[in-house]
Amino acid sequence: MADNHAVKNVLELKNIEKEYFGNKVLKGINLTVKAGEIHALVGENGAGKSTLMNIIFGMPVIQNTGGYAGEILLDGKKVDIKSPNDAIDFGIGMVHQEFMLLPGFTITENIKLNREILKDNPISKIFGPSLKSLDIETMRKDSQKALKELGMTVDDWLPIAGLPVGYMQFVEIAREIDKQNMKLLVFDEPTAVLAESEADKLLEAMRKLAAKGISILFITHRLDEVIAVADSITVLRDGEQVGAMTKEDVSVEKIAQLMVGRKVDRIEKVTKSDAKDDKDIVMSVRNLTVHMPGEKVKNLNLDIKRGEILGIGGLAGQGKIGIANGIMGLHRATGEVLKNNQPIELNNPRKSIENKLAFVSEDRRGIGLLLDTSIELNIAITSMQIQDGFLKPLLGIKALKMMDDKKIREHANKFIKDLDIRCTGPTQYTRRLSGGNQQKVCIARALTLDPDILFVSEPTRGIDIGAKKLVLDLLVKLNVEHGMTIVMTSSELGELRSICDRIALIYEGELQGILGPQDSDVDFGLMMAGEFKAHSKEVV
Amino acid sequence: MSNLWKKTIERFGYPKVYCSIFLVLLLATAIILKQSIPPLLSAALIRIGQGSVLVLALVPSIISGTGPNFALSIGMICGALAGCISIEMDMIGMPAFAFAVAVSIPISIICGLLYSILQNRVKGDEMTVGTYMGYSIVSLMCIGWLVIPFKNPEMVWAIGGKGLRTTITLAGRYDKILDTLGGFQMFGQVIPVGTFLFFGACCFLMWLFLKSKTGAAMVAAGDNPRFAAASGIDVNRQRTIGTVLSMVLGGIGILVYAQSFGFFQLYTAPLQMPFLAISAILIGGATIKKASISNVISGVVIFQALLAISLPVINGLMPVGNLSEVIRIIVQNGVILYALTKVGGNE
C-alpha cells in the first residue's frame, strides 16, 4: 500500500489514453509524482506533453473532444477533473507559458485576484457582505511571503506592466503557491522566455518549493535543466511513454536518444548514375540574420549542394522556419545569399523569384493561397506577374497584357492530373479544398515557376497521412527525375530523415550541425536540444 | 418548397431574394391600387441608369482590397468640378458632356493618388477612415465652391455674383443627353438606352481590365496581401490603382447621374451618395472583399427599382400630406442599413 512507503504519491496517472478525431495522441501513459518531487516530462513538439497537461488541468478542450480514457489518482484517490476549477480545488496549480496576468494591476492584486481577503466596514455591516472592503494590508503581507519563498525581493505594489518577463513568471508562480492547499504545480516550458540567469533563479525556486513538499511536474525540452533539477524523468514520443528514469541513471545522451527514437522509414532514392559532385554548391548563405517573429535566425552560414534534398530541422521557435522566409524576402533579413556565386538581393520577393527560387510556405492559408480565387489562377499568377507567362496581347498591342485563359486552363488541368488534385474543376475556389489538395496547389504554383531551387516549409503540416506520403513522394520524384534542388524545412524529424540527403539542425537561430539521415538518434537529439557541442567528443 | 427556397437562397443570397420579393409585392400593390405601371417602370429604369456607373466605381476599390470606397464623394466632387468647368466654358450638348468626362479624369486621378497615400497608411481601417475623409472633403469643398472664381451667371448666385449655387441646372446644356440618346420610347415613356449603353461600355472596359495582368495582380493583392507580396506584387501599388480607378469612375458616374437628373448638386449633396452606391452593390451580393460586375448590375437594378417604385406605391396607400418624404427616408435608409448588415456576405 502507498502508506507503507516513506513518501506518498501525490499524483498517479494510470494508462491514460486520448484520441483526437480518431488520431491517438496519447497511448497508455503511466506516471507517478511523489510528494516533494520534481518530475520532468520531456519530448519533441507533438509528443503529447501538452495534451497530458490539459488532461491533468481539466481543460475544456479535452471534454469537448470526447474526454480521455484511464485513471487519475490524487493522494491515492481516484478523481475526475472536469474543469480547471476542479483542478484548483484539488490543489493543482499551473504556471502557463504565456503569462495569465493583468498588466494594469499590481503584483499583489494579481496574486490575490478573485481570492481577495476582505474585511468588514460600517457600510457592509448594514448592507451585507458584498460591500466588504479589501484588506490590503493582509493581502500584501501574504504576497510578500509568497514572493519571499521564491527568493524575490520586489515591491509587491508595482504594476505588472513594465516588469521584466522573468519577474512576471515569478509572480505567476507566487500566485499559485499562495493558494493554501497547493499540492502539485505544473510548469509548462517555464524557461522558454527567460534569460539564462533568470532561468537559473527559477530552477532554484523550484528546488525550494519541492523541499517544502510541493510536487512539481516540469515540462521542457531543455535537457540541461532536466539534469539539473529533476528527480525523475518521463520521456514521451508520439504519444507513447518511451522512457522513465530517475536522477541516478540519467544522462543527456540517453534522453536525447529516447526523445528522437528510431522511426526512420526511408524512401530510397535511385540516384542517377552521374553521381553528384560534392563540391558543386548551388547556393551559399553567409551571415544570414532574419527578423522573423518567433523564428529568428542569427548569423547563419549554410551551403546548399546542387541536386540534393537538404532538410532543415529543429524544435519549434528555434529559427528553422525563418531561413527560407528570409531567403525569399518575406521577412526582413541581413547577410549574404549567393546563388551560383551571384548575390541575390534580399528583402525583395520579386528578385528571389526572378533568380529561379520558389517557395512553398509553411503558412498555407496565410501566405500560400488566394483562398477566394480559382485553382487555375492560383497556379498561374506568380509566373504571370514575374515571368510574364500566360499572357497574350490585346488586339495585337504588346503593352496591353491580357491573361491567356486557354493556356491557364490547360496548364491547371495538366497539374490537376499530374498531382492528382481532388477538385470539382480548375475554377473551384481553393478555400473549399482539403489541406492536402491545397498543398498540391501550392506546389503546382511553385513548379510553374520552373525553379532551380525549391524551398518547401512544413509540407505535410495539417494534412492526412495518405496525402503526406504523396507529397513526400512527389518531392523525391522532382529531385530524382528533374534534378531539382530541394530545401525542405520540417518539424517532423522522421520525415526529414526519410527523404533528405543531409539534415541541418537549427537551435536558437544558429546552425548546430549537419547530419546524414542515418546518423544516430543521440546526435539528432543532442543537436535539437542545443547540447551537441557540449556533449560530443568530436566537435563538428 | 423549402428545398427550393434553400436553393434560391444559396444561389442568390438573402439580400437579393428579400429585396426582390419586396419589389414584387410593391408591383402587385401598384396593380391593385390601379396605378399606371409604365411610368413606374420608366422611372425605375431611369434611376437604374442614373446610379449605375457610381456602383461600378466600387468594384476596383473592393477588388484591390481597400473595401467599398466610402470616400467616393471625393470622386463625385471631381466630376462635378469638371462639369462646372464645361458650363463655365459655355459648352453645349454631347461635346460638353464628353469634355466634362475628359476633364474629370485627370482631376480624379490626382485626388485618387493623394487619397491612396492616406489609405496605404491606415490598412484595415479604410472604411471608417474613408467615410470621414469623404465627409471632410465635402465640407472643405463647401468653402471651395464659394471661392473658386467661376463667372458664368447660370451658375453663380444671382445676388452678389460670387460663389456657385447649390443646384445648377443642366437644362439647355446636356440635360438627359444620354437618357434620350436615340429617342427610344415605349408606351410613351422614355427608355434611357444611351445611359445603358454608356454603362455597358464602362462595364466592358472594367471586365477587360480585370482580365489583364494588372487586373490579376489586383485580385491577388485584394484576396491575400501577404500572398501577393510573396509573389512579388507591389500591394500598395495595386491598392493605389484600385483607388484611382474608383475615383475616376466616381467622377464619370456623377456626370452620368447629373445628365439624367438634370442638375449638378453641389455643397453637401455628395455627403450620403457613397452609401447609396455601396448599398446597391452589397444587395447585389458583393462583400467587402469580393465584387463582380454581375453584383453591380443586379444590385443597381434591385436597389434603384426598389427606391423608385416604393414611393408612389406607398404614397398611394397612405395619401397624407408630406408623408411621402418621411417614407422615402425610411425606405432608403432602411435598405442601406439592411445592406450594410450584409457586409460580410451571406454567411
Coordinates of N, CA and C in Angstrom, one line a residue, chain B residues 22 26 306-336:
Chain B
F22 N -39.8 41.9 -52.0 CA -40.3 43.2 -51.6 C -40.8 43.9 -52.9
L26 N -44.5 45.2 -54.0 CA -44.8 46.6 -54.4 C -45.5 46.7 -55.7
L306 N -36.3 49.4 -56.4 CA -37.0 49.5 -55.1 C -37.3 50.9 -54.7
L307 N -36.3 51.8 -54.8 CA -36.5 53.2 -54.4 C -37.5 53.9 -55.2
A308 N -37.4 53.6 -56.5 CA -38.2 54.3 -57.5 C -39.7 53.9 -57.4
I309 N -39.9 52.6 -57.1 CA -41.3 52.2 -57.1 C -41.9 52.3 -55.7
S310 N -41.1 52.2 -54.7 CA -41.8 52.1 -53.4 C -42.5 53.5 -53.0
L311 N -41.9 54.6 -53.5 CA -42.5 55.9 -53.1 C -43.9 56.1 -53.6
P312 N -44.1 56.0 -54.9 CA -45.5 56.3 -55.4 C -46.5 55.3 -54.8
V313 N -46.0 54.0 -54.7 CA -46.9 53.0 -54.2 C -47.3 53.2 -52.8
I314 N -46.3 53.5 -51.9 CA -46.6 53.7 -50.5 C -47.4 55.0 -50.4
N315 N -47.1 56.0 -51.2 CA -47.9 57.2 -51.2 C -49.4 56.9 -51.5
G316 N -49.6 56.0 -52.5 CA -50.9 55.7 -52.8 C -51.7 55.0 -51.7
L317 N -50.9 54.2 -50.9 CA -51.5 53.5 -49.7 C -51.9 54.5 -48.6
M318 N -51.0 55.5 -48.4 CA -51.2 56.5 -47.3 C -51.2 57.9 -47.9
P319 N -52.2 58.3 -48.5 CA -52.2 59.6 -49.2 C -52.4 60.8 -48.2
V320 N -51.4 61.0 -47.3 CA -51.5 62.0 -46.3 C -50.3 63.0 -46.5
G321 N -50.7 64.2 -46.8 CA -49.8 65.4 -46.9 C -48.3 65.0 -47.3
N322 N -47.4 65.4 -46.4 CA -46.0 65.3 -46.7 C -45.4 64.0 -46.2
L323 N -46.2 63.0 -46.0 CA -45.8 61.7 -45.5 C -44.8 61.1 -46.5
S324 N -44.9 61.4 -47.8 CA -44.1 60.8 -48.8 C -42.6 61.0 -48.5
E325 N -42.2 62.2 -48.1 CA -40.8 62.5 -47.8 C -40.3 61.6 -46.7
V326 N -41.2 61.5 -45.6 CA -40.8 60.7 -44.5 C -40.6 59.2 -44.9
I327 N -41.5 58.7 -45.7 CA -41.5 57.3 -46.2 C -40.2 57.1 -47.0
R328 N -39.9 58.1 -47.8 CA -38.7 58.0 -48.7 C -37.5 57.8 -47.8
I329 N -37.4 58.6 -46.8 CA -36.2 58.5 -46.0 C -36.1 57.1 -45.2
I330 N -37.3 56.7 -44.8 CA -37.4 55.4 -44.0 C -37.0 54.3 -45.0
V331 N -37.6 54.3 -46.2 CA -37.3 53.1 -47.1 C -35.8 53.2 -47.5
Q332 N -35.3 54.4 -47.9 CA -34.0 54.5 -48.4 C -33.0 54.1 -47.4
N333 N -33.1 54.6 -46.2 CA -32.1 54.3 -45.1 C -32.3 52.9 -44.6
G334 N -33.6 52.4 -44.7 CA -33.8 51.0 -44.3 C -33.0 50.1 -45.2
V335 N -33.1 50.3 -46.5 CA -32.4 49.4 -47.4 C -30.9 49.6 -47.2
I336 N -30.4 50.8 -47.0 CA -29.0 51.0 -46.8 C -28.6 50.2 -45.5

